[in-house]
Short mmCIF file of N, CA, C and O in Angstrom, two decimals:
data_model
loop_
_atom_site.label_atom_id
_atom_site.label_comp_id
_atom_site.label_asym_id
_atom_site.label_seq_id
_atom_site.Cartn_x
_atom_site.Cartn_y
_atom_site.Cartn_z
N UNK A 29 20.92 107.81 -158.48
CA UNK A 29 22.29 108.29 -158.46
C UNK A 29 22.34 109.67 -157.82
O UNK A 29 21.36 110.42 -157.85
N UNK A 30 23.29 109.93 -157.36
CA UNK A 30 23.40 111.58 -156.65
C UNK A 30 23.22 112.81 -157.56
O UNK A 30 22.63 113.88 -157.41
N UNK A 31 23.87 112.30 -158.48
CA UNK A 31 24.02 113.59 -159.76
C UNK A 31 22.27 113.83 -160.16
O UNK A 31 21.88 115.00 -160.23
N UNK A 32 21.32 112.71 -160.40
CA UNK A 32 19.93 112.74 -160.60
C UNK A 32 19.59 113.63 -159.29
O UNK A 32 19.16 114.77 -159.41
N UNK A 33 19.78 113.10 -158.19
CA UNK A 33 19.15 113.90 -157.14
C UNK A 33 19.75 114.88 -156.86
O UNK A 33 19.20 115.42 -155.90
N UNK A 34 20.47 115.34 -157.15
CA UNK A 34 21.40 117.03 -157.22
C UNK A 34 20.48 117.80 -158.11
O UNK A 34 20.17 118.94 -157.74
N UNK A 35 19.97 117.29 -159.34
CA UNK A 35 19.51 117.68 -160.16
C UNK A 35 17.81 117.62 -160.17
O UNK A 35 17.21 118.15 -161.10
N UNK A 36 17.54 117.37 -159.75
CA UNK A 36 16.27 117.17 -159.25
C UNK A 36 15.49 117.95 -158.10
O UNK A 36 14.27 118.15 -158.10
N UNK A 37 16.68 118.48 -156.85
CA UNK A 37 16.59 119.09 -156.08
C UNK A 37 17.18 120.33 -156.40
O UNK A 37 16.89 121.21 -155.58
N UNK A 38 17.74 120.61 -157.12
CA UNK A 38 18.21 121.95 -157.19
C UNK A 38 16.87 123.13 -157.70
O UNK A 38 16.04 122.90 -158.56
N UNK A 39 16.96 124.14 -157.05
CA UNK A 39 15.92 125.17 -157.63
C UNK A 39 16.65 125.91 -158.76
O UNK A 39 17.78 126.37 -158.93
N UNK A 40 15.56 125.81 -159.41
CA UNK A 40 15.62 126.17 -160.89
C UNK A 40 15.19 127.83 -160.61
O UNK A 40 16.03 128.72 -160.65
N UNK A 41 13.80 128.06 -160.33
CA UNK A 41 13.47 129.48 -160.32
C UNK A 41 12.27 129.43 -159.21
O UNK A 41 11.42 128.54 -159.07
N UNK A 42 12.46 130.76 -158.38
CA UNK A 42 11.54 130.98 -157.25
C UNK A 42 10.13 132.01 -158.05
O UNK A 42 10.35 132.80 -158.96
N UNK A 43 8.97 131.81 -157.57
CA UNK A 43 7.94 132.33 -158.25
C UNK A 43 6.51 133.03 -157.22
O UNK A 43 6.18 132.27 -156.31
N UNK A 44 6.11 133.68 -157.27
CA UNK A 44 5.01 133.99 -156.96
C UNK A 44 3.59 133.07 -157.59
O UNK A 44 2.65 133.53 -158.24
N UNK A 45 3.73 132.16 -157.30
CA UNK A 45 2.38 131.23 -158.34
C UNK A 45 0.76 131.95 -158.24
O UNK A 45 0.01 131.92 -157.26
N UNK A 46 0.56 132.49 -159.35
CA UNK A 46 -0.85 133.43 -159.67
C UNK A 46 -2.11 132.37 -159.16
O UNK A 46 -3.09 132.57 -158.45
N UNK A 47 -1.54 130.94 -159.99
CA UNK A 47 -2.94 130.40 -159.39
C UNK A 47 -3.20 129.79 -158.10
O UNK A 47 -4.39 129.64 -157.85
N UNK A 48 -2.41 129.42 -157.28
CA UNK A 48 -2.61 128.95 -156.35
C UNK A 48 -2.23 130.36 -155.51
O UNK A 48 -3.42 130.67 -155.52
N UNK A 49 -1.83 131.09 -155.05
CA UNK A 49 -1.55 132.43 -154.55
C UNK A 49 -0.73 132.47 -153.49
O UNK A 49 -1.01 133.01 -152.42
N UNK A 50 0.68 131.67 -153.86
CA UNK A 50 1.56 131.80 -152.56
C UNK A 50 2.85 131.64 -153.42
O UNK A 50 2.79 131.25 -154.58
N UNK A 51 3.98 131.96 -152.81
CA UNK A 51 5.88 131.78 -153.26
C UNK A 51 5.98 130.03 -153.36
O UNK A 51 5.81 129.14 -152.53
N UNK A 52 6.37 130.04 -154.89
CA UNK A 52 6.92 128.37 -155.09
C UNK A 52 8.10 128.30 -155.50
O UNK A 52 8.55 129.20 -156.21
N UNK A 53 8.80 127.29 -155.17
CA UNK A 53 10.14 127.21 -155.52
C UNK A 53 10.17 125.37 -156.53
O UNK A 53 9.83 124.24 -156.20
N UNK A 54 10.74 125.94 -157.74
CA UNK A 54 10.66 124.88 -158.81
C UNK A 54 12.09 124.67 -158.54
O UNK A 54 13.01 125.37 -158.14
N UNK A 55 11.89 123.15 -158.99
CA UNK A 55 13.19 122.67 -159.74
C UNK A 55 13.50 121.94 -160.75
O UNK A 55 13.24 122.98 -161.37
N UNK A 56 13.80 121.18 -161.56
CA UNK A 56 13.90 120.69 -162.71
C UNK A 56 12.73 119.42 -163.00
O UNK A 56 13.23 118.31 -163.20
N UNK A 57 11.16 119.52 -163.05
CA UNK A 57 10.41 118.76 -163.77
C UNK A 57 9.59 118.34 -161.81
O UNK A 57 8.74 117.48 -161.58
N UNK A 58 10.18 119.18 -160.90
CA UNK A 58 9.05 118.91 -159.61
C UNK A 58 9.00 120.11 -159.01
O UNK A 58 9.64 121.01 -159.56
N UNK A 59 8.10 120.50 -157.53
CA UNK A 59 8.07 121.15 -156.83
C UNK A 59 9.16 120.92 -155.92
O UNK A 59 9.62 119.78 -155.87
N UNK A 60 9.80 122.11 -154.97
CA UNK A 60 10.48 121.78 -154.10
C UNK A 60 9.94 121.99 -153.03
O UNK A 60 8.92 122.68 -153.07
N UNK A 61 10.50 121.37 -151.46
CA UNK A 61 10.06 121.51 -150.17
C UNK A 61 9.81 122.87 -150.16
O UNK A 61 10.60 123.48 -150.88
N UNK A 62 8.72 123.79 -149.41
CA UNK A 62 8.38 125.22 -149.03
C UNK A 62 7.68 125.19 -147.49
O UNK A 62 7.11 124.22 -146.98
N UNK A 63 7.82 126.13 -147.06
CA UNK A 63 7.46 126.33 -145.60
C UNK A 63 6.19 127.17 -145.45
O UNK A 63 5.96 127.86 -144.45
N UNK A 64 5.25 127.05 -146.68
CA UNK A 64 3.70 127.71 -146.60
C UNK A 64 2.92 126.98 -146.47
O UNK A 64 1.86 127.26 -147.04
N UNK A 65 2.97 125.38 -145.48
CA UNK A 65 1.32 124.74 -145.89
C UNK A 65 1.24 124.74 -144.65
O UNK A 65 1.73 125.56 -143.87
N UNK A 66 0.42 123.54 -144.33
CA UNK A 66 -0.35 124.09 -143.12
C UNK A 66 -0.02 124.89 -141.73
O UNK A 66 -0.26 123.78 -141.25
N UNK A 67 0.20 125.49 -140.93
CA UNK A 67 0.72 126.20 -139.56
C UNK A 67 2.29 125.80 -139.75
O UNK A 67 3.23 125.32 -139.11
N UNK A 68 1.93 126.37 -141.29
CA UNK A 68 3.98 126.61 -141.56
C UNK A 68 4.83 125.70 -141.74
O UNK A 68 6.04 125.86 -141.66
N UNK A 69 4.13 124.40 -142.07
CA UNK A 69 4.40 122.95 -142.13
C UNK A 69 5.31 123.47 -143.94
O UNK A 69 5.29 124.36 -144.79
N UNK A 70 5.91 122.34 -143.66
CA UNK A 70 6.78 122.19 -144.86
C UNK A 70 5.05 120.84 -145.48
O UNK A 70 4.32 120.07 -144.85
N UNK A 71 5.14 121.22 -146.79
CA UNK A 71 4.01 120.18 -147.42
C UNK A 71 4.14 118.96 -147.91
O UNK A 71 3.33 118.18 -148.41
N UNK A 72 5.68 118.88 -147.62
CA UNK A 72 6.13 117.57 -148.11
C UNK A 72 7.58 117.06 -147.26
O UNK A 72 8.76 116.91 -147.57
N UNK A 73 6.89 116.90 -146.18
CA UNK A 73 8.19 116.64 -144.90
C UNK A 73 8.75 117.24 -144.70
O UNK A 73 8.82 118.18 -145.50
N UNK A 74 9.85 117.27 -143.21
CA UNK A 74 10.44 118.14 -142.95
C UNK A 74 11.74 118.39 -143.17
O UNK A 74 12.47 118.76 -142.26
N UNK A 75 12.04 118.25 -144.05
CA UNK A 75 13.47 118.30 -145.01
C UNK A 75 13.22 119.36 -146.58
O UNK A 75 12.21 119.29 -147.28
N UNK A 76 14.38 120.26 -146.85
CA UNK A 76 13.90 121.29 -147.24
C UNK A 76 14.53 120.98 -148.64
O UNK A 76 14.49 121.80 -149.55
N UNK A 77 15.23 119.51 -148.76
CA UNK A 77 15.80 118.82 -150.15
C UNK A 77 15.07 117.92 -151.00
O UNK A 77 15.29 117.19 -151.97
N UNK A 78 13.83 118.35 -150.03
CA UNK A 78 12.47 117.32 -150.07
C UNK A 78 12.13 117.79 -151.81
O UNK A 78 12.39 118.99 -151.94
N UNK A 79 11.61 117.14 -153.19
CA UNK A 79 11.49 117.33 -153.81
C UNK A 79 10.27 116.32 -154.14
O UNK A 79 10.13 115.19 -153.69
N UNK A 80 9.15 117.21 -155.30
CA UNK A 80 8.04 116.06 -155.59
C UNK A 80 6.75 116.91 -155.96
O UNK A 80 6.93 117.77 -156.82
N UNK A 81 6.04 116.85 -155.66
CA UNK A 81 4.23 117.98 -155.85
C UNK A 81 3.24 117.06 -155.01
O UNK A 81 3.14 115.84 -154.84
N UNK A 82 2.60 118.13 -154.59
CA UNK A 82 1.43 117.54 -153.57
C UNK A 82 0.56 118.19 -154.67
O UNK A 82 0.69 119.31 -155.16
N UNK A 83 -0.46 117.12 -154.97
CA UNK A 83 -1.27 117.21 -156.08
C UNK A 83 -2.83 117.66 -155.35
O UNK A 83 -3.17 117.65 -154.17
N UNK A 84 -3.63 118.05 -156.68
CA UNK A 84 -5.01 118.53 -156.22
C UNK A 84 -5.84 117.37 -155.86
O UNK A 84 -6.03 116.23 -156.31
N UNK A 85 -6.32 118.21 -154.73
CA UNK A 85 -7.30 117.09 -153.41
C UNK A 85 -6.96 116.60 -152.76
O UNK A 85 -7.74 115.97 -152.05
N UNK A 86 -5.49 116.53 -152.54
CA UNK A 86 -4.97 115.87 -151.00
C UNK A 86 -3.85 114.80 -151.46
O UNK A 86 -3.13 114.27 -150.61
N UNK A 87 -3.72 114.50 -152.87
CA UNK A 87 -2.39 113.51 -153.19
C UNK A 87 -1.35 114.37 -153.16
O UNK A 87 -1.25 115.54 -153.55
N UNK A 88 -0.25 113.28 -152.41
CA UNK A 88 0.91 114.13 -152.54
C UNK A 88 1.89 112.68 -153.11
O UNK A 88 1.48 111.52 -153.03
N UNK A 89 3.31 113.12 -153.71
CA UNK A 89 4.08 112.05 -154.25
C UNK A 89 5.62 113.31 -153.90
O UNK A 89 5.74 114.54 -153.93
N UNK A 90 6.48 112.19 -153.61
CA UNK A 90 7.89 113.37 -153.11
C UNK A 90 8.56 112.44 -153.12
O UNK A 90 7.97 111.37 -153.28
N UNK A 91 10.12 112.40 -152.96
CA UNK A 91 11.21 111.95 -152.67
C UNK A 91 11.85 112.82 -151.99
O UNK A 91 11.74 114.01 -152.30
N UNK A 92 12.71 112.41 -150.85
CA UNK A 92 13.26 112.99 -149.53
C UNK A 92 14.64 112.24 -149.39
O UNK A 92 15.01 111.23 -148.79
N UNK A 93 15.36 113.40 -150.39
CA UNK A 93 17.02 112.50 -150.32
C UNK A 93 17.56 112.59 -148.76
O UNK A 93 18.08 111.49 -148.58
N UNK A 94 17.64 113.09 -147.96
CA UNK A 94 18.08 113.31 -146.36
C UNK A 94 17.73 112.21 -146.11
O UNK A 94 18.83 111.77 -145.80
N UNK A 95 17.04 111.35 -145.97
CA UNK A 95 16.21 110.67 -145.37
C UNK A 95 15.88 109.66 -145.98
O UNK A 95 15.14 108.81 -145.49
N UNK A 96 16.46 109.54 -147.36
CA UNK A 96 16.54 107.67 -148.22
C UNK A 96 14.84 107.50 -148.20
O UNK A 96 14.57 106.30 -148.25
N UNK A 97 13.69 108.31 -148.14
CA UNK A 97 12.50 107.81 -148.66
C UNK A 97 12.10 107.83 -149.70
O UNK A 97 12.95 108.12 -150.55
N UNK A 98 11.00 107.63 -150.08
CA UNK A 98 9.58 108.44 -151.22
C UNK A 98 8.51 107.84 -150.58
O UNK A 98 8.44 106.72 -150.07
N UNK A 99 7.62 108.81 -150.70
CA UNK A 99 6.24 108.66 -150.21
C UNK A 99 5.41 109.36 -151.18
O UNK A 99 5.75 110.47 -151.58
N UNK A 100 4.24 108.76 -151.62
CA UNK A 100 3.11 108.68 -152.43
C UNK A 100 1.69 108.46 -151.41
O UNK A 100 1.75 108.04 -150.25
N UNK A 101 0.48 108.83 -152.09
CA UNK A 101 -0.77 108.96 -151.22
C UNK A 101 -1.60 109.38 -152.33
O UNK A 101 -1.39 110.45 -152.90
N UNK A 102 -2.65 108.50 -152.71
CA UNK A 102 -3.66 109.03 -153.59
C UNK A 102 -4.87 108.84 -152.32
O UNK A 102 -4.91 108.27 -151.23
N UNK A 103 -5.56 109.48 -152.94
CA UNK A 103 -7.26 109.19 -152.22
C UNK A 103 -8.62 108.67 -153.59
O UNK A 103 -8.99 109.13 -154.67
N UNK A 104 -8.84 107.98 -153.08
CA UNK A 104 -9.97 107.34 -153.93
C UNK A 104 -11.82 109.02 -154.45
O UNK A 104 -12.74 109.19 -155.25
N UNK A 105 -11.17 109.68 -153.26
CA UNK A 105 -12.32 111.24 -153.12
C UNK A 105 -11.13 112.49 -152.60
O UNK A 105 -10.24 112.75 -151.79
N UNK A 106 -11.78 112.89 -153.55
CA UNK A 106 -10.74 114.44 -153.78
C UNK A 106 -11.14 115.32 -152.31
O UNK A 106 -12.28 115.22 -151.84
N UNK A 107 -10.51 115.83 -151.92
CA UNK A 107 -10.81 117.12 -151.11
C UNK A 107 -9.72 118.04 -150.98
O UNK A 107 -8.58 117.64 -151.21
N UNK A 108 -10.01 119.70 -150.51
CA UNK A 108 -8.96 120.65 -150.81
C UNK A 108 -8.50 120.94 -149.35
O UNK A 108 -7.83 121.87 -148.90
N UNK A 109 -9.07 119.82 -148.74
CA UNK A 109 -8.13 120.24 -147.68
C UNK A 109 -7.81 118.92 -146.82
O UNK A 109 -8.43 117.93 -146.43
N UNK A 110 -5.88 119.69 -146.70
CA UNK A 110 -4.88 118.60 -146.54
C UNK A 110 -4.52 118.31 -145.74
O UNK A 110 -3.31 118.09 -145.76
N UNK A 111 -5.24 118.11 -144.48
CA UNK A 111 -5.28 117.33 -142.95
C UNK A 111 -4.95 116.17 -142.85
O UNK A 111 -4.22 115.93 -141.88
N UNK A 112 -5.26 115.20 -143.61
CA UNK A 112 -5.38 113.81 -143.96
C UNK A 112 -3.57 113.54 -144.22
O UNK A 112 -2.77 113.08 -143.41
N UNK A 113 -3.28 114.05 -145.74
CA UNK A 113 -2.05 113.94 -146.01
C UNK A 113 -1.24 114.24 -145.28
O UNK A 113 -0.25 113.50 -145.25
N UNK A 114 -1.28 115.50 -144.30
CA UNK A 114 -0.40 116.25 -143.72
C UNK A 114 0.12 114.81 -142.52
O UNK A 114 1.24 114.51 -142.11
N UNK A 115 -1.08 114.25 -142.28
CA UNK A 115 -1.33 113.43 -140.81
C UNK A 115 -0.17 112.08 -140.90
O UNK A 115 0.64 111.54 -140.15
N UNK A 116 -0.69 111.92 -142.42
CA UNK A 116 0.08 110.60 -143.01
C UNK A 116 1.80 111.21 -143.19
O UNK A 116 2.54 110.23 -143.07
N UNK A 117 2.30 112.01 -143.34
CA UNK A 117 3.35 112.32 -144.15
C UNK A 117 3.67 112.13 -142.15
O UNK A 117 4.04 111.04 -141.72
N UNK A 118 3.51 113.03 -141.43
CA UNK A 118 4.21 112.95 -140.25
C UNK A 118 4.18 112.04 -139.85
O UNK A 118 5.11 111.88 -139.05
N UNK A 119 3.36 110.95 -140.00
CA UNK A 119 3.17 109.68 -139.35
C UNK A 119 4.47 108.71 -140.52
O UNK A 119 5.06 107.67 -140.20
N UNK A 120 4.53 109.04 -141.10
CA UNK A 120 5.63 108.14 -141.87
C UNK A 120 7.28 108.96 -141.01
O UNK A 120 7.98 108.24 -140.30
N UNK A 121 7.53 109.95 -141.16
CA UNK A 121 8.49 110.67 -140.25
C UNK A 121 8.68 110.24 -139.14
O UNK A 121 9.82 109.84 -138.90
N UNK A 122 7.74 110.15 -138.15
CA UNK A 122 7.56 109.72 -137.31
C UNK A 122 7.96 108.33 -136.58
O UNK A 122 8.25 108.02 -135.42
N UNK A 123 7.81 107.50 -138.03
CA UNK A 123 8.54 105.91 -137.78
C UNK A 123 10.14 106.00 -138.52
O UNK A 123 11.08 105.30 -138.13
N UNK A 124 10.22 106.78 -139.38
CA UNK A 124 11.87 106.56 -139.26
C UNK A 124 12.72 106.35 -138.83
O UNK A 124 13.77 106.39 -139.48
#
């Protein structure tokens, strides 16, 4: 419903995150779209209503109201770096 995704996407509070060491922007129970991952890549498509968490080792899970998706990605082997995901997320963009 819209009112869920109004609510879902809305930022709750902007943060300096201590452990990971960059500006996050929350919203009610996810991460929101941010413009710090890779060469300034948004980390979860390129829509900034993009809502969801890119998880540790390279999973990411989001919903992208602009754009009527969700996209999910586990890996069977963890790694901390997100080339792989990044590759897949544009490659799904890409066929829209």
């Amino acid at each position: 419903r819209p009112e869920t995704i109004e609510l879902f996407s809305a930022q709750r509070r902007a943060t300096h995150d201590l452990v990971i060491g960059r500006p996050m922007s929350r919203g009610y129970c996810f991460w929101l779209n941010h413009l710090d991952g890779p060469q300034g890549s948004r980390t979860m498509g390129p829509n900034a209503e993009t809502f969801g968490h890119p998880g540790a080792g390279g999973q990411v899970g989001f919903a992208d109201p602009t754009r009527n998706v969700a996209v999910g990605f586990t890996r069977s082997r963890l790694t901390w770096l997100p080339t792989l995901s990044v590759k897949l997320i544009d490659a799904v963009y890409e066929r829209l």
